PDB file of C-alpha atoms in Angstrom:
ATOM      1  CA  MET A   1      29.864  29.802   7.923  1.00  0.00           C
ATOM      2  CA  VAL A   2      27.685  29.480   4.819  1.00  0.00           C
ATOM      3  CA  GLY A   3      26.927  25.869   5.721  1.00  0.00           C
ATOM      4  CA  VAL A   4      25.904  26.810   9.275  1.00  0.00           C
ATOM      5  CA  ASN A   5      23.655  29.591   8.032  1.00  0.00           C
ATOM      6  CA  GLY A   6      22.171  27.238   5.451  1.00  0.00           C
ATOM      7  CA  ASN A   7      21.336  24.709   8.178  1.00  0.00           C
ATOM      8  CA  LYS A   8      19.682  27.407  10.293  1.00  0.00           C
ATOM      9  CA  VAL A   9      17.577  28.559   7.345  1.00  0.00           C
ATOM     10  CA  GLY A  10      16.656  24.942   6.608  1.00  0.00           C
ATOM     11  CA  HIS A  11      15.561  24.304  10.203  1.00  0.00           C
ATOM     12  CA  LEU A  12      13.596  27.559  10.271  1.00  0.00           C
ATOM     13  CA  PHE A  13      11.820  26.685   7.020  1.00  0.00           C
ATOM     14  CA  GLU A  14      10.967  23.197   8.322  1.00  0.00           C
ATOM     15  CA  ASN A  15       9.607  24.629  11.577  1.00  0.00           C
ATOM     16  CA  ILE A  16       7.423  27.106   9.691  1.00  0.00           C
ATOM     17  CA  SER A  17       6.225  24.362   7.303  1.00  0.00           C
ATOM     18  CA  SER A  18       5.430  22.066  10.226  1.00  0.00           C
ATOM     19  CA  PHE A  19       3.435  24.805  11.963  1.00  0.00           C
ATOM     20  CA  VAL A  20       1.441  25.556   8.798  1.00  0.00           C
ATOM     21  CA  ARG A  21       0.670  21.834   8.340  1.00  0.00           C
ATOM     22  CA  GLN A  22      -0.489  21.553  11.946  1.00  0.00           C
ATOM     23  CA  CYS A  23      -2.888  24.444  11.402  1.00  0.00           C
ATOM     24  CA  ILE A  24      -4.251  22.952   8.180  1.00  0.00           C
ATOM     25  CA  PHE A  25      -4.587  19.451   9.631  1.00  0.00           C
ATOM     26  CA  SER A  26      -6.328  20.723  12.758  1.00  0.00           C
ATOM     27  CA  VAL A  27      -8.996  22.234  10.487  1.00  0.00           C
ATOM     28  CA  LEU A  28      -9.279  19.043   8.382  1.00  0.00           C
ATOM     29  CA  ASN A  29      -9.609  16.944  11.535  1.00  0.00           C
ATOM     30  CA  VAL A  30     -12.892  18.680  12.325  1.00  0.00           C
ATOM     31  CA  GLY A  31     -14.352  16.442   9.606  1.00  0.00           C
ATOM     32  CA  PRO A  32     -13.886  12.705   8.965  1.00  0.00           C
ATOM     33  CA  VAL A  33     -10.338  11.575   8.188  1.00  0.00           C
ATOM     34  CA  PRO A  34      -9.712   8.478   6.053  1.00  0.00           C
ATOM     35  CA  SER A  35      -8.382   5.435   7.855  1.00  0.00           C
ATOM     36  CA  HIS A  36      -6.539   4.037   4.826  1.00  0.00           C
ATOM     37  CA  ILE A  37      -5.012   5.788   1.810  1.00  0.00           C
ATOM     38  CA  ALA A  38      -3.367   3.804  -0.996  1.00  0.00           C
ATOM     39  CA  PHE A  39      -1.003   5.238  -3.615  1.00  0.00           C
ATOM     40  CA  ILE A  40      -0.129   4.073  -7.119  1.00  0.00           C
ATOM     41  CA  MET A  41       3.271   5.742  -7.498  1.00  0.00           C
ATOM     42  CA  ASP A  42       3.140   6.383 -11.241  1.00  0.00           C
ATOM     43  CA  GLY A  43       5.481   8.606 -13.235  1.00  0.00           C
ATOM     44  CA  ASN A  44       9.006   8.107 -11.850  1.00  0.00           C
ATOM     45  CA  ARG A  45      10.522   7.304 -15.243  1.00  0.00           C
ATOM     46  CA  ARG A  46       8.667  10.151 -16.981  1.00  0.00           C
ATOM     47  CA  TYR A  47       9.847  12.519 -14.261  1.00  0.00           C
ATOM     48  CA  SER A  48      13.426  11.369 -14.881  1.00  0.00           C
ATOM     49  CA  LYS A  49      13.110  12.111 -18.614  1.00  0.00           C
ATOM     50  CA  LYS A  50      11.363  15.412 -17.945  1.00  0.00           C
ATOM     51  CA  GLN A  51      14.184  16.550 -15.641  1.00  0.00           C
ATOM     52  CA  ASN A  52      16.975  14.969 -17.747  1.00  0.00           C
ATOM     53  CA  LEU A  53      18.089  12.837 -14.816  1.00  0.00           C
ATOM     54  CA  ILE A  54      20.365   9.815 -15.061  1.00  0.00           C
ATOM     55  CA  ASP A  55      18.840   6.335 -14.666  1.00  0.00           C
ATOM     56  CA  GLY A  56      17.498   5.648 -11.197  1.00  0.00           C
ATOM     57  CA  ASN A  57      17.325   9.255 -10.029  1.00  0.00           C
ATOM     58  CA  GLY A  58      13.662   9.537 -10.919  1.00  0.00           C
ATOM     59  CA  HIS A  59      12.930   6.648  -8.545  1.00  0.00           C
ATOM     60  CA  ARG A  60      15.149   8.255  -5.888  1.00  0.00           C
ATOM     61  CA  ALA A  61      13.097  11.431  -6.182  1.00  0.00           C
ATOM     62  CA  GLY A  62      10.012   9.226  -5.897  1.00  0.00           C
ATOM     63  CA  PHE A  63      11.332   7.773  -2.641  1.00  0.00           C
ATOM     64  CA  SER A  64      11.665  11.294  -1.223  1.00  0.00           C
ATOM     65  CA  ALA A  65       8.061  11.962  -2.235  1.00  0.00           C
ATOM     66  CA  LEU A  66       7.022   8.776  -0.414  1.00  0.00           C
ATOM     67  CA  ILE A  67       8.780   9.892   2.777  1.00  0.00           C
ATOM     68  CA  ASN A  68       7.009  13.267   2.640  1.00  0.00           C
ATOM     69  CA  MET A  69       3.617  11.639   2.010  1.00  0.00           C
ATOM     70  CA  LEU A  70       4.198   9.233   4.920  1.00  0.00           C
ATOM     71  CA  LYS A  71       4.895  12.191   7.180  1.00  0.00           C
ATOM     72  CA  TYR A  72       1.821  14.119   6.017  1.00  0.00           C
ATOM     73  CA  CYS A  73      -0.502  11.111   6.378  1.00  0.00           C
ATOM     74  CA  TYR A  74       0.848  10.376   9.853  1.00  0.00           C
ATOM     75  CA  GLU A  75       0.405  13.987  10.979  1.00  0.00           C
ATOM     76  CA  LEU A  76      -3.136  13.985   9.603  1.00  0.00           C
ATOM     77  CA  GLY A  77      -3.992  10.822  11.547  1.00  0.00           C
ATOM     78  CA  VAL A  78      -4.211   8.284   8.712  1.00  0.00           C
ATOM     79  CA  LYS A  79      -3.586   4.859  10.280  1.00  0.00           C
ATOM     80  CA  TYR A  80      -2.912   2.784   7.150  1.00  0.00           C
ATOM     81  CA  ILE A  81      -0.847   3.750   4.096  1.00  0.00           C
ATOM     82  CA  THR A  82      -0.349   1.392   1.156  1.00  0.00           C
ATOM     83  CA  VAL A  83       1.923   1.942  -1.846  1.00  0.00           C
ATOM     84  CA  TYR A  84       2.157   0.049  -5.133  1.00  0.00           C
ATOM     85  CA  ALA A  85       5.922  -0.204  -5.494  1.00  0.00           C
ATOM     86  CA  PHE A  86       6.533  -2.979  -8.038  1.00  0.00           C
ATOM     87  CA  SER A  87       4.039  -4.987 -10.085  1.00  0.00           C
ATOM     88  CA  ILE A  88       4.585  -8.581 -11.206  1.00  0.00           C
ATOM     89  CA  ASP A  89       4.223  -7.153 -14.724  1.00  0.00           C
ATOM     90  CA  ASN A  90       7.245  -4.913 -14.074  1.00  0.00           C
ATOM     91  CA  PHE A  91       9.458  -8.015 -14.275  1.00  0.00           C
ATOM     92  CA  LYS A  92       8.796  -7.888 -18.049  1.00  0.00           C
ATOM     93  CA  ARG A  93      10.883  -4.722 -18.368  1.00  0.00           C
ATOM     94  CA  ARG A  94      14.440  -4.823 -19.720  1.00  0.00           C
ATOM     95  CA  PRO A  95      16.544  -7.178 -17.518  1.00  0.00           C
ATOM     96  CA  GLU A  96      19.108  -4.470 -16.747  1.00  0.00           C
ATOM     97  CA  GLU A  97      16.340  -2.110 -15.623  1.00  0.00           C
ATOM     98  CA  VAL A  98      14.820  -4.785 -13.351  1.00  0.00           C
ATOM     99  CA  VAL A  99      18.223  -5.491 -11.793  1.00  0.00           C
ATOM    100  CA  SER A 100      18.792  -1.765 -11.229  1.00  0.00           C
ATOM    101  CA  LEU A 101      15.365  -1.367  -9.611  1.00  0.00           C
ATOM    102  CA  MET A 102      15.952  -4.377  -7.355  1.00  0.00           C
ATOM    103  CA  LYS A 103      19.253  -2.893  -6.164  1.00  0.00           C
ATOM    104  CA  LEU A 104      17.602   0.450  -5.520  1.00  0.00           C
ATOM    105  CA  MET A 105      14.729  -1.260  -3.696  1.00  0.00           C
ATOM    106  CA  GLN A 106      17.130  -3.116  -1.410  1.00  0.00           C
ATOM    107  CA  GLU A 107      18.994   0.116  -0.676  1.00  0.00           C
ATOM    108  CA  LYS A 108      15.812   2.005   0.198  1.00  0.00           C
ATOM    109  CA  ILE A 109      14.402  -0.838   2.310  1.00  0.00           C
ATOM    110  CA  ASP A 110      17.593  -0.856   4.389  1.00  0.00           C
ATOM    111  CA  GLU A 111      17.366   2.926   4.647  1.00  0.00           C
ATOM    112  CA  LEU A 112      13.800   2.718   5.935  1.00  0.00           C
ATOM    113  CA  THR A 113      14.775   0.431   8.806  1.00  0.00           C
ATOM    114  CA  LYS A 114      17.638   2.488  10.224  1.00  0.00           C
ATOM    115  CA  ASP A 115      17.061   3.542  13.828  1.00  0.00           C
ATOM    116  CA  GLU A 116      16.878   7.223  12.864  1.00  0.00           C
ATOM    117  CA  SER A 117      14.573   6.681   9.865  1.00  0.00           C
ATOM    118  CA  ILE A 118      11.148   8.305   9.684  1.00  0.00           C
ATOM    119  CA  VAL A 119       9.538   4.862  10.008  1.00  0.00           C
ATOM    120  CA  ASN A 120      11.078   4.272  13.429  1.00  0.00           C
ATOM    121  CA  ARG A 121      10.779   7.880  14.582  1.00  0.00           C
ATOM    122  CA  LEU A 122       7.047   7.858  13.894  1.00  0.00           C
ATOM    123  CA  GLY A 123       6.453   4.273  15.019  1.00  0.00           C
ATOM    124  CA  ILE A 124       5.319   2.904  11.643  1.00  0.00           C
ATOM    125  CA  ARG A 125       5.178  -0.838  11.096  1.00  0.00           C
ATOM    126  CA  ILE A 126       6.099  -2.141   7.624  1.00  0.00           C
ATOM    127  CA  TYR A 127       4.481  -5.030   5.773  1.00  0.00           C
ATOM    128  CA  PHE A 128       5.580  -6.224   2.345  1.00  0.00           C
ATOM    129  CA  GLN A 129       2.626  -7.608   0.417  1.00  0.00           C
ATOM    130  CA  GLY A 130       2.803  -9.728  -2.709  1.00  0.00           C
ATOM    131  CA  ASN A 131       4.354 -12.859  -4.149  1.00  0.00           C
ATOM    132  CA  LEU A 132       7.662 -12.269  -2.370  1.00  0.00           C
ATOM    133  CA  LYS A 133       9.237 -15.482  -3.677  1.00  0.00           C
ATOM    134  CA  LEU A 134       9.525 -13.714  -7.063  1.00  0.00           C
ATOM    135  CA  LEU A 135      11.970 -11.190  -5.579  1.00  0.00           C
ATOM    136  CA  SER A 136      15.732 -11.666  -5.633  1.00  0.00           C
ATOM    137  CA  ASP A 137      17.173 -13.282  -2.502  1.00  0.00           C
ATOM    138  CA  HIS A 138      18.800 -10.024  -1.375  1.00  0.00           C
ATOM    139  CA  VAL A 139      15.638  -7.956  -1.735  1.00  0.00           C
ATOM    140  CA  ARG A 140      13.458 -10.620  -0.101  1.00  0.00           C
ATOM    141  CA  SER A 141      15.878 -10.863   2.833  1.00  0.00           C
ATOM    142  CA  ALA A 142      15.880  -7.061   3.198  1.00  0.00           C
ATOM    143  CA  ALA A 143      12.062  -7.048   3.172  1.00  0.00           C
ATOM    144  CA  GLU A 144      11.898  -9.779   5.812  1.00  0.00           C
ATOM    145  CA  ARG A 145      14.405  -7.914   8.004  1.00  0.00           C
ATOM    146  CA  ALA A 146      12.366  -4.734   7.691  1.00  0.00           C
ATOM    147  CA  MET A 147       9.179  -6.496   8.788  1.00  0.00           C
ATOM    148  CA  VAL A 148      10.934  -8.006  11.802  1.00  0.00           C
ATOM    149  CA  LYS A 149      12.704  -4.766  12.783  1.00  0.00           C
ATOM    150  CA  THR A 150       9.498  -2.712  12.689  1.00  0.00           C
ATOM    151  CA  SER A 151       7.199  -5.347  14.221  1.00  0.00           C
ATOM    152  CA  GLY A 152       7.173  -3.464  17.529  1.00  0.00           C
ATOM    153  CA  ASN A 153       5.924  -0.235  15.946  1.00  0.00           C
ATOM    154  CA  SER A 154       2.198   0.383  16.378  1.00  0.00           C
ATOM    155  CA  LYS A 155       1.367   4.022  15.520  1.00  0.00           C
ATOM    156  CA  ALA A 156       0.642   3.367  11.825  1.00  0.00           C
ATOM    157  CA  ILE A 157       1.038   0.648   9.189  1.00  0.00           C
ATOM    158  CA  LEU A 158       2.815   0.990   5.849  1.00  0.00           C
ATOM    159  CA  SER A 159       2.047  -1.795   3.359  1.00  0.00           C
ATOM    160  CA  ILE A 160       4.458  -1.946   0.431  1.00  0.00           C
ATOM    161  CA  CYS A 161       3.102  -3.982  -2.483  1.00  0.00           C
ATOM    162  CA  VAL A 162       5.987  -5.592  -4.377  1.00  0.00           C
ATOM    163  CA  ALA A 163       5.848  -8.465  -6.875  1.00  0.00           C
ATOM    164  CA  TYR A 164       2.126  -7.790  -6.591  1.00  0.00           C
ATOM    165  CA  THR A 165      -0.950  -7.828  -8.768  1.00  0.00           C
ATOM    166  CA  SER A 166      -4.503  -7.999  -7.499  1.00  0.00           C
ATOM    167  CA  THR A 167      -5.357 -11.014  -9.676  1.00  0.00           C
ATOM    168  CA  ASP A 168      -2.393 -12.926  -8.197  1.00  0.00           C
ATOM    169  CA  GLU A 169      -3.573 -11.938  -4.703  1.00  0.00           C
ATOM    170  CA  ILE A 170      -7.126 -13.169  -5.387  1.00  0.00           C
ATOM    171  CA  VAL A 171      -5.958 -16.482  -6.903  1.00  0.00           C
ATOM    172  CA  HIS A 172      -3.632 -17.030  -3.934  1.00  0.00           C
ATOM    173  CA  ALA A 173      -6.439 -16.321  -1.447  1.00  0.00           C
ATOM    174  CA  VAL A 174      -8.857 -18.691  -3.226  1.00  0.00           C
ATOM    175  CA  GLN A 175      -6.246 -21.457  -3.373  1.00  0.00           C
ATOM    176  CA  VAL A 176      -5.452 -21.161   0.342  1.00  0.00           C
ATOM    177  CA  SER A 177      -9.178 -21.033   1.182  1.00  0.00           C
ATOM    178  CA  CYS A 178      -9.805 -24.241  -0.794  1.00  0.00           C
ATOM    179  CA  GLU A 179      -6.885 -26.020   0.847  1.00  0.00           C
ATOM    180  CA  GLU A 180      -8.099 -24.918   4.264  1.00  0.00           C
ATOM    181  CA  LYS A 181     -11.642 -26.144   3.525  1.00  0.00           C
ATOM    182  CA  TRP A 182     -10.440 -29.535   2.265  1.00  0.00           C
ATOM    183  CA  ASP A 183      -8.278 -29.957   5.364  1.00  0.00           C
ATOM    184  CA  GLU A 184     -11.334 -29.152   7.498  1.00  0.00           C
ATOM    185  CA  ILE A 185     -13.454 -31.737   5.648  1.00  0.00           C
ATOM    186  CA  ARG A 186     -10.771 -34.429   5.991  1.00  0.00           C
ATOM    187  CA  LYS A 187     -10.355 -33.671   9.686  1.00  0.00           C
ATOM    188  CA  ASN A 188     -14.108 -33.880  10.331  1.00  0.00           C
ATOM    189  CA  ASN A 189     -14.212 -37.173   8.437  1.00  0.00           C
ATOM    190  CA  ASP A 190     -11.360 -38.620  10.524  1.00  0.00           C
ATOM    191  CA  GLY A 191      -9.290 -39.384   7.472  1.00  0.00           C
ATOM    192  CA  GLY A 192     -11.902 -41.700   5.930  1.00  0.00           C
ATOM    193  CA  ASN A 193     -13.739 -41.369   2.646  1.00  0.00           C
ATOM    194  CA  LEU A 194     -14.781 -37.817   1.847  1.00  0.00           C
ATOM    195  CA  ILE A 195     -18.362 -36.925   2.710  1.00  0.00           C
ATOM    196  CA  ARG A 196     -20.680 -36.997  -0.296  1.00  0.00           C
ATOM    197  CA  LEU A 197     -21.678 -33.391   0.072  1.00  0.00           C
ATOM    198  CA  GLU A 198     -24.198 -33.452  -2.760  1.00  0.00           C
ATOM    199  CA  GLU A 199     -26.460 -35.708  -0.660  1.00  0.00           C
ATOM    200  CA  ASN A 200     -26.871 -33.139   2.084  1.00  0.00           C
ATOM    201  CA  VAL A 201     -27.853 -29.522   1.363  1.00  0.00           C
ATOM    202  CA  LYS A 202     -26.756 -28.431   4.828  1.00  0.00           C
ATOM    203  CA  ASP A 203     -23.268 -29.854   4.298  1.00  0.00           C
ATOM    204  CA  LYS A 204     -23.064 -28.157   0.906  1.00  0.00           C
ATOM    205  CA  ASP A 205     -23.692 -24.766   2.490  1.00  0.00           C
ATOM    206  CA  GLU A 206     -21.341 -25.463   5.369  1.00  0.00           C
ATOM    207  CA  HIS A 207     -18.427 -26.363   3.137  1.00  0.00           C
ATOM    208  CA  ARG A 208     -18.791 -23.617   0.527  1.00  0.00           C
ATOM    209  CA  ILE A 209     -16.008 -21.053   0.083  1.00  0.00           C
ATOM    210  CA  GLY A 210     -17.394 -17.615   0.899  1.00  0.00           C
ATOM    211  CA  VAL A 211     -16.260 -14.017   0.669  1.00  0.00           C
ATOM    212  CA  THR A 212     -15.108 -14.025   4.301  1.00  0.00           C
ATOM    213  CA  ASN A 213     -12.882 -17.053   3.627  1.00  0.00           C
ATOM    214  CA  VAL A 214     -11.204 -15.341   0.687  1.00  0.00           C
ATOM    215  CA  ASP A 215     -10.978 -12.019   2.559  1.00  0.00           C
ATOM    216  CA  ARG A 216      -9.101 -13.654   5.409  1.00  0.00           C
ATOM    217  CA  HIS A 217      -6.394 -15.001   3.121  1.00  0.00           C
ATOM    218  CA  MET A 218      -5.757 -11.884   1.025  1.00  0.00           C
ATOM    219  CA  TYR A 219      -2.256 -10.423   1.263  1.00  0.00           C
ATOM    220  CA  MET A 220      -3.895  -7.162   2.373  1.00  0.00           C
ATOM    221  CA  SER A 221      -5.923  -8.711   5.194  1.00  0.00           C
ATOM    222  CA  VAL A 222      -3.844  -6.747   7.741  1.00  0.00           C
ATOM    223  CA  CYS A 223      -5.595  -3.543   6.613  1.00  0.00           C
ATOM    224  CA  PRO A 224      -9.177  -2.357   6.187  1.00  0.00           C
ATOM    225  CA  ASP A 225     -10.254  -1.610   2.617  1.00  0.00           C
ATOM    226  CA  PRO A 226      -8.838   1.709   1.365  1.00  0.00           C
ATOM    227  CA  ASP A 227     -10.951   4.847   1.657  1.00  0.00           C
ATOM    228  CA  ILE A 228      -8.975   6.553  -1.109  1.00  0.00           C
ATOM    229  CA  ILE A 229      -6.701   5.381  -3.920  1.00  0.00           C
ATOM    230  CA  ILE A 230      -4.472   8.091  -5.384  1.00  0.00           C
ATOM    231  CA  ARG A 231      -2.804   7.456  -8.729  1.00  0.00           C
ATOM    232  CA  THR A 232      -0.421  10.140  -9.936  1.00  0.00           C
ATOM    233  CA  SER A 233       0.349  11.136 -13.550  1.00  0.00           C
ATOM    234  CA  GLY A 234      -3.322  11.634 -14.431  1.00  0.00           C
ATOM    235  CA  ALA A 235      -4.000   8.009 -15.386  1.00  0.00           C
ATOM    236  CA  ALA A 236      -7.496   6.937 -14.322  1.00  0.00           C
ATOM    237  CA  ARG A 237      -6.951   3.194 -14.040  1.00  0.00           C
ATOM    238  CA  LEU A 238      -6.041   0.806 -11.201  1.00  0.00           C
ATOM    239  CA  SER A 239      -3.508  -1.327 -13.131  1.00  0.00           C
ATOM    240  CA  ASN A 240      -4.369  -4.516 -11.243  1.00  0.00           C
ATOM    241  CA  PHE A 241      -4.045  -2.901  -7.814  1.00  0.00           C
ATOM    242  CA  LEU A 242      -6.434  -3.648  -4.908  1.00  0.00           C
ATOM    243  CA  LEU A 243      -9.267  -4.682  -7.251  1.00  0.00           C
ATOM    244  CA  TRP A 244     -10.864  -6.801  -4.507  1.00  0.00           C
ATOM    245  CA  GLN A 245     -10.657  -4.032  -1.890  1.00  0.00           C
ATOM    246  CA  SER A 246     -11.579  -0.939  -3.920  1.00  0.00           C
ATOM    247  CA  ALA A 247     -15.306  -1.426  -4.544  1.00  0.00           C
ATOM    248  CA  HIS A 248     -16.376   1.631  -2.527  1.00  0.00           C
ATOM    249  CA  CYS A 249     -13.289   3.823  -2.290  1.00  0.00           C
ATOM    250  CA  LEU A 250     -12.695   7.281  -3.725  1.00  0.00           C
ATOM    251  CA  LEU A 251     -10.353   7.472  -6.742  1.00  0.00           C
ATOM    252  CA  TYR A 252      -8.154  10.512  -7.348  1.00  0.00           C
ATOM    253  CA  SER A 253      -5.826  11.047 -10.328  1.00  0.00           C
ATOM    254  CA  PRO A 254      -3.775  14.259 -10.097  1.00  0.00           C
ATOM    255  CA  ALA A 255      -1.810  15.207 -13.207  1.00  0.00           C
ATOM    256  CA  ALA A 256       1.395  15.473 -11.145  1.00  0.00           C
ATOM    257  CA  LEU A 257       3.978  12.732 -11.615  1.00  0.00           C
ATOM    258  CA  TRP A 258       4.734  10.794  -8.433  1.00  0.00           C
ATOM    259  CA  PRO A 259       7.922  12.718  -7.484  1.00  0.00           C
ATOM    260  CA  GLU A 260       5.890  15.938  -7.887  1.00  0.00           C
ATOM    261  CA  ILE A 261       3.088  14.985  -5.484  1.00  0.00           C
ATOM    262  CA  GLY A 262       2.817  17.338  -2.544  1.00  0.00           C
ATOM    263  CA  LEU A 263       0.785  18.547   0.403  1.00  0.00           C
ATOM    264  CA  ARG A 264      -1.732  20.407  -1.785  1.00  0.00           C
ATOM    265  CA  HIS A 265      -2.751  17.175  -3.531  1.00  0.00           C
ATOM    266  CA  LEU A 266      -3.363  15.447  -0.221  1.00  0.00           C
ATOM    267  CA  ILE A 267      -5.406  18.378   1.121  1.00  0.00           C
ATOM    268  CA  TRP A 268      -7.556  18.424  -2.012  1.00  0.00           C
ATOM    269  CA  VAL A 269      -8.349  14.705  -1.857  1.00  0.00           C
ATOM    270  CA  ILE A 270      -9.164  14.875   1.870  1.00  0.00           C
ATOM    271  CA  LEU A 271     -11.632  17.699   1.198  1.00  0.00           C
ATOM    272  CA  ASP A 272     -13.177  15.646  -1.606  1.00  0.00           C
ATOM    273  CA  PHE A 273     -13.391  12.629   0.722  1.00  0.00           C
ATOM    274  CA  GLN A 274     -15.141  14.698   3.391  1.00  0.00           C
ATOM    275  CA  ARG A 275     -17.577  16.094   0.828  1.00  0.00           C
ATOM    276  CA  ASN A 276     -18.500  12.543  -0.289  1.00  0.00           C
ATOM    277  CA  TYR A 277     -18.197  10.871   3.115  1.00  0.00           C
ATOM    278  CA  LEU A 278     -21.888  10.238   3.824  1.00  0.00           C
ATOM    279  CA  TYR A 279     -22.477   8.847   0.337  1.00  0.00           C
ATOM    280  CA  LEU A 280     -19.450   6.506   0.593  1.00  0.00           C
ATOM    281  CA  LYS A 281     -20.504   5.411   4.077  1.00  0.00           C
ATOM    282  CA  GLU A 282     -23.996   4.536   2.848  1.00  0.00           C
ATOM    283  CA  LYS A 283     -22.601   2.548  -0.094  1.00  0.00           C
ATOM    284  CA  LYS A 284     -20.426   0.479   2.243  1.00  0.00           C
ATOM    285  CA  LYS A 285     -23.446  -0.287   4.445  1.00  0.00           C
ATOM    286  CA  GLN A 286     -25.391  -1.526   1.429  1.00  0.00           C
ATOM    287  CA  SER A 287     -22.636  -3.889   0.277  1.00  0.00           C
TER     288      SER A 287
END
């Protein structure tokens, strides 16, 4: 009987919360809403120590915070959500910690792709962005399955950056752009000697690598540049995340640790975005 009553109270609370969010979001939607919000999920380990949790439970609490933030962003009308889940630099942590995090990551990826998961209920497509060959075979396979299973979803896009740093992304994009340009030159020359580009200014311009070439080969090319980057735990640095894409976005650093992030933080940053919208829009035009 207690369990039944508890479920009823839980459903009632969720219904009331959902109604309140709808009211708040309907007001926010009168103004501009960001197309893309990115999150640096900082503070899981500190949260675990703060709450005296056993290893891994801080990251589990962080996963719950991610699910809530996904739901809020979707209800608000944000089309693209990106999260910084695991940096290449994180592989330098203690081997046992890396192994534990990889196991947890595989578990949560599989959880995300279940038929009844929030991702499938809301129609969110998942992309994993980064140097995926650095992941363990099991985690990489889980990531690939998730991308295939959600490929038919089209309501929103969740990009999960794993084995990722922005410098690695930029180097990768430049390398691919150069290879593509050399292939183009060889093809135009029918496999003969390479054109002596220095003799022809027009050819030099034609065969230069430009910003659009690099842009096209970035891991994050499936998304527009972020409008907002939110980093929890109060740290005001990007930590090698979306350096190429963040030239004109709004940065927000709430003091809350990632598992503590909530609706109020999202509302505050949306209001700040709307207050600065015209200025940000003008800056993007000038770039």
